[in-house]
C-alpha positions as YAML, in Angstrom:
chain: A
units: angstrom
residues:
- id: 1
  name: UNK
  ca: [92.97, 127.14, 111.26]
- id: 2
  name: UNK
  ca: [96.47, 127.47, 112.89]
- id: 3
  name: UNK
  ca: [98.59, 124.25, 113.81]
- id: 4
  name: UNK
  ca: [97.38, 123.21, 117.04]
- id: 5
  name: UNK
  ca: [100.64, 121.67, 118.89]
- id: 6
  name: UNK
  ca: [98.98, 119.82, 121.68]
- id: 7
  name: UNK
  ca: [96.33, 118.09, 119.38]
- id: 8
  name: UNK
  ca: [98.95, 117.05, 117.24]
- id: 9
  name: UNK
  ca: [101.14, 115.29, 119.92]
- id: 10
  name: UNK
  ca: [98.13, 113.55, 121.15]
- id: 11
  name: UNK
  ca: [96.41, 112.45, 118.16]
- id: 12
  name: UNK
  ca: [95.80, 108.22, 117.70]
- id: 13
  name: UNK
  ca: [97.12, 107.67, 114.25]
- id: 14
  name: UNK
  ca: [95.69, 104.93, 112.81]
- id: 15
  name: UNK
  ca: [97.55, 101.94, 111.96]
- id: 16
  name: UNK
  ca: [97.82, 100.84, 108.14]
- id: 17
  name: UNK
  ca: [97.74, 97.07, 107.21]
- id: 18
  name: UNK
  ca: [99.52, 97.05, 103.33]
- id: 19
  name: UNK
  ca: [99.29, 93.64, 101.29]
- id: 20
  name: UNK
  ca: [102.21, 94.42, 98.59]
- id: 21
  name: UNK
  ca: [103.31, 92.21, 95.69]
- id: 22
  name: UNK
  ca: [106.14, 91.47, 93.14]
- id: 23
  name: UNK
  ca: [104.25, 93.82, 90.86]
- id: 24
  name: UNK
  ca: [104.82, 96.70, 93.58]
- id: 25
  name: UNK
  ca: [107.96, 96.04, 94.77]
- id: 26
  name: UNK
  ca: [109.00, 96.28, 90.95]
- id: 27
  name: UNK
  ca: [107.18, 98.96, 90.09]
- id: 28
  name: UNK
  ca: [108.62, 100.87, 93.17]
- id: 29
  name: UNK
  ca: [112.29, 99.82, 91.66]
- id: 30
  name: UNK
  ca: [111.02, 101.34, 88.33]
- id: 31
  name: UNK
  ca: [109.96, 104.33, 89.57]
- id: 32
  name: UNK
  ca: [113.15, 105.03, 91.45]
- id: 33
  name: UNK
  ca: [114.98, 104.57, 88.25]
- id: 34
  name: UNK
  ca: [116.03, 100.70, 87.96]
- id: 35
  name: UNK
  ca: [116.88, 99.74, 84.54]
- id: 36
  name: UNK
  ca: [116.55, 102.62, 82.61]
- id: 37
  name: UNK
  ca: [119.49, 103.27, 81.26]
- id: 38
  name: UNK
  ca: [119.81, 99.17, 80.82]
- id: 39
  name: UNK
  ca: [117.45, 97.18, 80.85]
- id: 40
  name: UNK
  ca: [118.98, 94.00, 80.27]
- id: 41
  name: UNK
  ca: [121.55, 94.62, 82.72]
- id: 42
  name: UNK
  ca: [121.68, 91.71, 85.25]
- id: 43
  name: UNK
  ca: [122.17, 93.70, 88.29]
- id: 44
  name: UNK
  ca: [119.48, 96.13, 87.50]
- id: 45
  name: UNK
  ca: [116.65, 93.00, 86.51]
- id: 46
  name: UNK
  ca: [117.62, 92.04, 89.96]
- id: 47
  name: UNK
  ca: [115.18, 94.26, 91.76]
- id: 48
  name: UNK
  ca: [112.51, 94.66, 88.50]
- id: 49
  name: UNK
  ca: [111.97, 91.24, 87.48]
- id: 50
  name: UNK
  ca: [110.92, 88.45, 89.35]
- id: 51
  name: UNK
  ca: [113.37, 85.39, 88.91]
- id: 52
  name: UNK
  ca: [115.18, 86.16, 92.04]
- id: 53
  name: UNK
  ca: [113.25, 89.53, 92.87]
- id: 54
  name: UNK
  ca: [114.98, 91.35, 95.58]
- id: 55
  name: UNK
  ca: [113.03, 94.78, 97.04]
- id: 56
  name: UNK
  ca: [114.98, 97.84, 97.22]
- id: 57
  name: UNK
  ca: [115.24, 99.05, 101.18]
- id: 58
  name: UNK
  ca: [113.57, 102.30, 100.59]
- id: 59
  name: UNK
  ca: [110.17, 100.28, 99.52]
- id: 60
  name: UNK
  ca: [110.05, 100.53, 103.26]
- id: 61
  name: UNK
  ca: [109.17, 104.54, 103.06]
- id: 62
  name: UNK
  ca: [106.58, 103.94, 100.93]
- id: 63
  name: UNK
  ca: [104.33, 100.73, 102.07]
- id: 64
  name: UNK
  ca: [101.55, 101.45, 104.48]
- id: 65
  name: UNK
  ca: [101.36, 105.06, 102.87]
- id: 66
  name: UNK
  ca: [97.60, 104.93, 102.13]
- id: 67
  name: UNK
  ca: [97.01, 106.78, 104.87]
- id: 68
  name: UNK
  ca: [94.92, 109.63, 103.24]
- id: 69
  name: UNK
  ca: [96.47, 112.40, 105.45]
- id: 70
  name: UNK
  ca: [93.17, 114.07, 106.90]
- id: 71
  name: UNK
  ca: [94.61, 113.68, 110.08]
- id: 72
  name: UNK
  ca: [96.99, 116.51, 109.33]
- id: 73
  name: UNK
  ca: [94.04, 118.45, 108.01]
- id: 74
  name: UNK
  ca: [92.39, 117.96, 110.93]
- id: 75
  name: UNK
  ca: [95.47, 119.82, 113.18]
- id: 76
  name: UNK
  ca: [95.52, 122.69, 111.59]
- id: 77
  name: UNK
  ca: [99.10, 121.83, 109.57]
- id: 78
  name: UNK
  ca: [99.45, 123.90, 106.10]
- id: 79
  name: UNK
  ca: [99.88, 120.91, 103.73]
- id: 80
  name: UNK
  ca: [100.46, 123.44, 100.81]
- id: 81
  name: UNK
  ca: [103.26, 124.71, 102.40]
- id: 82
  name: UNK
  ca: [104.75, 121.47, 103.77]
- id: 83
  name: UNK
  ca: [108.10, 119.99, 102.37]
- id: 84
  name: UNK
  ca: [109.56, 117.19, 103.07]
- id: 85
  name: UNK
  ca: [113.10, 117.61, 105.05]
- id: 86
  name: UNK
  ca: [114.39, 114.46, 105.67]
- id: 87
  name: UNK
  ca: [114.40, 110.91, 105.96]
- id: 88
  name: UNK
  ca: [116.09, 108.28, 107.75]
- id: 89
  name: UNK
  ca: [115.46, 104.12, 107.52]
- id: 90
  name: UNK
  ca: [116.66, 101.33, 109.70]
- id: 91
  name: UNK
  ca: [116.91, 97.96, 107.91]
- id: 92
  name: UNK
  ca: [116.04, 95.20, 111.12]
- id: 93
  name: UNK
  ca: [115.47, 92.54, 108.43]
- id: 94
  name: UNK
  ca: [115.64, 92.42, 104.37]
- id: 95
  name: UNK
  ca: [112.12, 93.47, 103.41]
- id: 96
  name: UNK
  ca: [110.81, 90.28, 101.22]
- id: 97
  name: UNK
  ca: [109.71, 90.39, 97.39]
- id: 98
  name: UNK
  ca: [106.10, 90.56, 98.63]
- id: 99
  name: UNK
  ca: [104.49, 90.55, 102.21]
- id: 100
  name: UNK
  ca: [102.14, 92.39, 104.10]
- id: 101
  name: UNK
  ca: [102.98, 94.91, 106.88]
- id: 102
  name: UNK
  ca: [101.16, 96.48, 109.91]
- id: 103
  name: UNK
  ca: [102.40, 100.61, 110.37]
- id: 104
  name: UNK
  ca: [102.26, 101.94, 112.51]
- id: 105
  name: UNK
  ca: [102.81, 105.76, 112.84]
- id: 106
  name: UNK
  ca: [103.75, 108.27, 115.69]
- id: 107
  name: UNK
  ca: [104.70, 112.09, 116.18]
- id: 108
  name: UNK
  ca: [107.82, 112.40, 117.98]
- id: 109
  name: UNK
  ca: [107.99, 116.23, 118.43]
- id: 110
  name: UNK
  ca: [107.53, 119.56, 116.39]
- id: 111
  name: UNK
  ca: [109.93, 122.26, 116.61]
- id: 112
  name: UNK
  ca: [109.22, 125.54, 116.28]
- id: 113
  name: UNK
  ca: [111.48, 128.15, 114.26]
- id: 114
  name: UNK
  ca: [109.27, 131.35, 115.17]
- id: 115
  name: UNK
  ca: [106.80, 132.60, 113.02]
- id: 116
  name: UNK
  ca: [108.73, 133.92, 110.14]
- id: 117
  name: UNK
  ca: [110.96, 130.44, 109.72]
- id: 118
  name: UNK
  ca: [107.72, 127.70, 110.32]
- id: 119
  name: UNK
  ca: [108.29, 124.37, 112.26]
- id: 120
  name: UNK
  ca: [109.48, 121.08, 112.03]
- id: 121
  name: UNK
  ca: [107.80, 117.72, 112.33]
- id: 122
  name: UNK
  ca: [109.29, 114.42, 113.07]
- id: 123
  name: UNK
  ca: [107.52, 111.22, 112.61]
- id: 124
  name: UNK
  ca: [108.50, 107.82, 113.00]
- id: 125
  name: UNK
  ca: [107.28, 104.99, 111.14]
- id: 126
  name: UNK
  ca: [107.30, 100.98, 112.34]
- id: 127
  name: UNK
  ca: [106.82, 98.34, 109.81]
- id: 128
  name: UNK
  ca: [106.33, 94.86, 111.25]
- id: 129
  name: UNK
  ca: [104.91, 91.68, 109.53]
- id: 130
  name: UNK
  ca: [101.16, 91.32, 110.00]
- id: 131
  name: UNK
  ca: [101.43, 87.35, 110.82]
- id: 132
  name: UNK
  ca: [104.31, 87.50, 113.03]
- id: 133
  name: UNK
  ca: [104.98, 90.85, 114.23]
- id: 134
  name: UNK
  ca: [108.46, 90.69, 113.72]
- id: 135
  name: UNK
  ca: [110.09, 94.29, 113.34]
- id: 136
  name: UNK
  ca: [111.40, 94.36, 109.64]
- id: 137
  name: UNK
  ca: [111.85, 98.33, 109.17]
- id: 138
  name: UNK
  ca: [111.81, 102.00, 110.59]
- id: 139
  name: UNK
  ca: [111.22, 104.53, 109.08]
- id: 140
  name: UNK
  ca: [112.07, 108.87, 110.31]
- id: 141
  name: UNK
  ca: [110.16, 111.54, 108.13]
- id: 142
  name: UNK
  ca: [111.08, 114.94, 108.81]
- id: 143
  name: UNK
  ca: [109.28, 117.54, 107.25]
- id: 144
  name: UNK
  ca: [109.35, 121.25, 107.06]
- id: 145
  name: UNK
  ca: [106.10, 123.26, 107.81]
- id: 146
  name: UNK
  ca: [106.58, 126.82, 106.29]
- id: 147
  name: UNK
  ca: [103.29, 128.02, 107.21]
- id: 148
  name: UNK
  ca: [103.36, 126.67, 110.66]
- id: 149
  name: UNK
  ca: [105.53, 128.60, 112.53]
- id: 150
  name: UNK
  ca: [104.75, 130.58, 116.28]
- id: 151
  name: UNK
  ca: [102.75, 126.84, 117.15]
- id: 152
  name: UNK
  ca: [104.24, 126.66, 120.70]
- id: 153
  name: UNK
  ca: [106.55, 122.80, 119.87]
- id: 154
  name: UNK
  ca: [109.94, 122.44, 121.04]
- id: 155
  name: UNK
  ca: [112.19, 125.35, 120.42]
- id: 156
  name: UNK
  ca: [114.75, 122.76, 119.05]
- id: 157
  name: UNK
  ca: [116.24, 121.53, 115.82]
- id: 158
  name: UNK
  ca: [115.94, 118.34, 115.82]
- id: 159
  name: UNK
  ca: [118.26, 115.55, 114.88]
- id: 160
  name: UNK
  ca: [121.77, 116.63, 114.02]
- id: 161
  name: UNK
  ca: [122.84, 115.77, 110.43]
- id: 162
  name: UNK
  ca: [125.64, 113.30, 109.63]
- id: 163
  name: UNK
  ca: [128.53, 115.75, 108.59]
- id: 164
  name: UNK
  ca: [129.61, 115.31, 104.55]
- id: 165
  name: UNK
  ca: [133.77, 115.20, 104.51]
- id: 166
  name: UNK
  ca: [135.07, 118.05, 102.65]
- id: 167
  name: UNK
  ca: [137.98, 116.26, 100.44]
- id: 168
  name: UNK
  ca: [137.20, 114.76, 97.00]
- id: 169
  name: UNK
  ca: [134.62, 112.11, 96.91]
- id: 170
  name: UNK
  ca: [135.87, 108.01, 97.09]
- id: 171
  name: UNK
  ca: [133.06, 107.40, 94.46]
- id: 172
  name: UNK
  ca: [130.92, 109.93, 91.88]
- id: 173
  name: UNK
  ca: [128.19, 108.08, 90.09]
- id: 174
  name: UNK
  ca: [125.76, 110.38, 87.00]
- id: 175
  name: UNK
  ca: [122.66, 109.45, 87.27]
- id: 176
  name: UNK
  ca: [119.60, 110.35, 84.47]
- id: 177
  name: UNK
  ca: [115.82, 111.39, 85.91]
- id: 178
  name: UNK
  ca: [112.93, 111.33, 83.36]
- id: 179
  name: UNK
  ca: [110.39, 113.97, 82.44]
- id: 180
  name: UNK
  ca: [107.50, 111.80, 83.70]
- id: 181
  name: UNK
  ca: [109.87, 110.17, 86.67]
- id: 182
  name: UNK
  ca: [107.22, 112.17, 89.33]
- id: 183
  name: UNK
  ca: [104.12, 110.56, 87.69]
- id: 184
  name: UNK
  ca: [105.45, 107.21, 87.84]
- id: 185
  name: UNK
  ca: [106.64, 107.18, 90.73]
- id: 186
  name: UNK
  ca: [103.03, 108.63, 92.22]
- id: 187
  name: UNK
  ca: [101.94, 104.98, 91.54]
- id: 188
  name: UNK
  ca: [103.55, 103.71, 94.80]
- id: 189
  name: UNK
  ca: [100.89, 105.68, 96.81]
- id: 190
  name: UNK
  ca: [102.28, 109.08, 96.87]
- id: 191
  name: UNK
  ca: [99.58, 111.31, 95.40]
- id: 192
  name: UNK
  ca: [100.30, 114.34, 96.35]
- id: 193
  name: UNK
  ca: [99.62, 116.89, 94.02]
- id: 194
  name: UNK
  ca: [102.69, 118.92, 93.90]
- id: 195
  name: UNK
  ca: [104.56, 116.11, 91.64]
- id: 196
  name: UNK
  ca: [101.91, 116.47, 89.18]
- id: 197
  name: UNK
  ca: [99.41, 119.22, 89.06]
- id: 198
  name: UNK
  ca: [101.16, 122.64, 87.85]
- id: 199
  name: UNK
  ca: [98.41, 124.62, 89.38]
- id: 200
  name: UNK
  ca: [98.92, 123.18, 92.86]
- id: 201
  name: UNK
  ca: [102.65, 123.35, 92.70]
- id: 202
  name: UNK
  ca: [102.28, 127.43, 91.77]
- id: 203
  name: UNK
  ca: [100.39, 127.41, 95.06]
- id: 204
  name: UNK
  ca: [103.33, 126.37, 96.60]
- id: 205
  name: UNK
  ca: [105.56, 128.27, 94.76]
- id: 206
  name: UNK
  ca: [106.88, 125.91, 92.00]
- id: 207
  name: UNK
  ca: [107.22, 126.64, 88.33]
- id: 208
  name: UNK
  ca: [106.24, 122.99, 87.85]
- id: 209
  name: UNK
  ca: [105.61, 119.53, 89.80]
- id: 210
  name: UNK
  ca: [109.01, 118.75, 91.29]
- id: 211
  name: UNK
  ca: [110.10, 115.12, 91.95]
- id: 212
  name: UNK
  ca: [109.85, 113.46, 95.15]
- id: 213
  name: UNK
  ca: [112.05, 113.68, 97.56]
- id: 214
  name: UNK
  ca: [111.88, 110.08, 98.56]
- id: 215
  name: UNK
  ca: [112.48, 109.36, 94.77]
- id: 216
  name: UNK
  ca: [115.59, 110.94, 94.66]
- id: 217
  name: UNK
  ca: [116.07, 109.16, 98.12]
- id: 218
  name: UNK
  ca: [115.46, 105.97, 96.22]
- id: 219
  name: UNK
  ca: [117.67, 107.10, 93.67]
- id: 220
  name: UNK
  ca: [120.77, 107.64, 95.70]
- id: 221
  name: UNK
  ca: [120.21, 103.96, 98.03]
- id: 222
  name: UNK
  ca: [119.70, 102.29, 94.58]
- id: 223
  name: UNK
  ca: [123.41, 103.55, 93.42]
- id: 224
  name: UNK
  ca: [124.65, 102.95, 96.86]
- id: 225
  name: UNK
  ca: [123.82, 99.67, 96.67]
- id: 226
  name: UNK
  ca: [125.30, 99.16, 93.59]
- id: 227
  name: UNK
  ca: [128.60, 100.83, 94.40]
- id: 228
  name: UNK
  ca: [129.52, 99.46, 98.01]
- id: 229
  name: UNK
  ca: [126.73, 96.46, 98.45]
- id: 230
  name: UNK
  ca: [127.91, 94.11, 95.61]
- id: 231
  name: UNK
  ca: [124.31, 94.93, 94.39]
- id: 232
  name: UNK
  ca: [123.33, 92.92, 97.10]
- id: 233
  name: UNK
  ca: [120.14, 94.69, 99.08]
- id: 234
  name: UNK
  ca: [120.27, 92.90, 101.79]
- id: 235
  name: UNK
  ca: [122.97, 94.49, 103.09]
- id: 236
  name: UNK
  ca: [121.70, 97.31, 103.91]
- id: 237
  name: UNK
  ca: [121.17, 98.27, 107.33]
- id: 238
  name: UNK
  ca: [120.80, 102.41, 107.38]
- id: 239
  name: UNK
  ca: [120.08, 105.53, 105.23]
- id: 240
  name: UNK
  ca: [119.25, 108.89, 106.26]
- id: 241
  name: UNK
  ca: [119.51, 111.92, 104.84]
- id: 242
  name: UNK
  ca: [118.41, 115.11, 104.27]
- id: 243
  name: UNK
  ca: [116.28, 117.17, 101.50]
- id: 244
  name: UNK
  ca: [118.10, 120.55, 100.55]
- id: 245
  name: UNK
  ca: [116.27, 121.46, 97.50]
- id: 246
  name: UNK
  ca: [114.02, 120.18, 95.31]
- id: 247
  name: UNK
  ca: [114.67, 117.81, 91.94]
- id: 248
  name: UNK
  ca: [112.71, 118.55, 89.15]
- id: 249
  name: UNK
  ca: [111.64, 115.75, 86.75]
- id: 250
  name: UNK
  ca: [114.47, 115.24, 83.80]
- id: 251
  name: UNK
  ca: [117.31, 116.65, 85.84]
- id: 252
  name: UNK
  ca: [120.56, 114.77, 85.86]
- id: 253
  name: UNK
  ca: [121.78, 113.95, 89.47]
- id: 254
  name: UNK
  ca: [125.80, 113.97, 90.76]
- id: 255
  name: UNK
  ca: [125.65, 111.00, 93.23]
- id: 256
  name: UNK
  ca: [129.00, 111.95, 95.57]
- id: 257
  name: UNK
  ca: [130.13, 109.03, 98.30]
- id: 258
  name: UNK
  ca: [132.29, 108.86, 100.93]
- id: 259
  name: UNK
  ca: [133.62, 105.90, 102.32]
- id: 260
  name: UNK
  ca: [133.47, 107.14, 106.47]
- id: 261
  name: UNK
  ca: [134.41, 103.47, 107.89]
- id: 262
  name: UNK
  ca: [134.37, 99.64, 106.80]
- id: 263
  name: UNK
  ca: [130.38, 99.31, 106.45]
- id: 264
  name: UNK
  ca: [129.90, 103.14, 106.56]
- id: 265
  name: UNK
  ca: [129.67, 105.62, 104.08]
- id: 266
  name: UNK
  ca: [128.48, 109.82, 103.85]
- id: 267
  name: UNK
  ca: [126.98, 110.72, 100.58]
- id: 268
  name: UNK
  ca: [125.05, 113.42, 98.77]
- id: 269
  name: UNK
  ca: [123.21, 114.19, 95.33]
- id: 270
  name: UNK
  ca: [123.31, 117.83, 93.72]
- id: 271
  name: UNK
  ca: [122.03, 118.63, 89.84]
- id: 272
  name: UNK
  ca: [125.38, 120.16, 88.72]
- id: 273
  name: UNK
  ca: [123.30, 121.89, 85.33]
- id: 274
  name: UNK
  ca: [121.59, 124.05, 88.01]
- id: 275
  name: UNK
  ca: [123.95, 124.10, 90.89]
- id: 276
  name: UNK
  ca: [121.39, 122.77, 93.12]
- id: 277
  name: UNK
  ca: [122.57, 120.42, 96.25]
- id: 278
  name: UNK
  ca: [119.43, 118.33, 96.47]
- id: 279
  name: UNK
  ca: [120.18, 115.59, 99.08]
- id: 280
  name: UNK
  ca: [122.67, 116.20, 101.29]
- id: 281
  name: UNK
  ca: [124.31, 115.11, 105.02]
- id: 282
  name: UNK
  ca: [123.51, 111.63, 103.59]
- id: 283
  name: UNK
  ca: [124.43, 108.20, 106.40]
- id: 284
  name: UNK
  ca: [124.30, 104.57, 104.29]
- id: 285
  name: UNK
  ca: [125.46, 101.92, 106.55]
- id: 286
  name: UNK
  ca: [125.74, 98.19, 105.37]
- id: 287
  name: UNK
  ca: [126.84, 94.42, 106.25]
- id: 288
  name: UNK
  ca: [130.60, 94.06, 105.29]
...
């Protein structure tokens, strides 16, 4: 069944009440690589242990992500060919240790490339609290559909990408993955099986699972945090950026930052070993 455009622009998605927990919100920080190089380093027990637990901004792309995905099914969108292209967050309030969030969830357009290039989806996610409403988090996905192309969306390209300078980097930052890094990070509700069935990831043209991109994503804001935030989280306020290729599980990422402006900062994470550029066009913005 072929993506139908107009079905998808008009479908009710349904909204996703998540109760989350200490235990998530550290297992999240686990799985994007907190404390394992250290793990009796202060700043890292910070966001994995719960005297003081503080939650990582990017828990935000992950809570309210039961939603099984049949909708998509249901459109006509080829999930075995869909990659994810990009993601942006907006910080309205410091997410809290443990909560519970209403998200909701809505397609702002799809462009299409032509038939031989696919299509692009953006969707935007809201995250409010379920007793008060109040807007703690947004959430952009952007993701590419390579099977999908010739649907009849937008002929456009989407969001522009926040330009990377081109002299030396203010900050460079080495940061280990692990071979199982995917399946623990599939914990936080991301089940796909392309991060850990080999058979499905041949399908879509892997030699094996790759890691998510919203782990590396994690990755990266943890580090950014580290290096411009004090280690404080609650400073953030933005982080977009955008996939270029994929990471696979045990790679060692090149974390290169920019400072732009006081409380702005472009970054980007490549695997040097394979000369891969995996996140790139990357916008962190925090409290000075």
């Amino acid at each position: 069944m072929a993506l139908n455009y107009q079905k998808v622009m008009s479908l009710p998605l349904p909204e996703v009440r998540h109760r989350y927990t200490e235990k998530d919100t550290m297992l999240y920080a686990l799985g994007v690589g907190v404390a394992q190089e250290d793990a009796t380093d202060p700043a890292e027990l910070r966001f994995c242990f719960e005297r003081d637990l503080q939650a990582l901004p990017t828990l935000a792309a992950v809570l309210g992500s039961d939603d099984d995905g049949s909708w998509a099914a249901e459109s006509g969108i080829d999930f075995v060919r869909m990659l994810h292209g990009g993601q942006s967050l907006t910080v309205h309030r410091p997410l809290p240790a443990s909560g519970e969030v209403l998200v909701t969830t809505t397609v702002d357009e799809i462009y299409d490339k032509g038939v031989a290039k696919g299509a692009i989806i953006v969707m935007t996610r809201s995250l409010r609290d379920a007793a008060s409403g109040e807007l703690w988090a947004t959430t952009s996905m952007t993701a590419m559909l390579r099977g999908d192309g010739g649907c009849g969306g937008n002929p456009g390209s989407g969001p522009a990408p926040h330009p990377v300078p081109e002299r030396a980097a203010d900050h460079r930052v080495e940061v280990a993955t692990r071979q199982d890094q995917a399946l623990l990070y599939r914990l936080n509700g991301d089940f796909n099986p392309l991060h850990s069935d080999p058979a499905f990831a041949a399908m879509a043209g892997f030699e094996r699972p790759i890691l998510h991109g919203l782990c590396t994503y994690g990755i990266a804001c943890r580090q950014l945090i580290r290096q411009l935030c004090g280690n404080d989280a609650a400073r953030v306020t933005r982080l977009d950026a955008r996939f270029s290729a994929p990471v696979m599980p045990g790679d060692r990422l090149l974390i290169e930052i920019w400072n732009d402006a006081p409380g702005q900062a472009g970054f980007r994470c490549s695997v040097p070993a394979r000369g891969v550029l995996a996140l790139n066009n990357g916008l962190f913005c925090y409290r000075v």
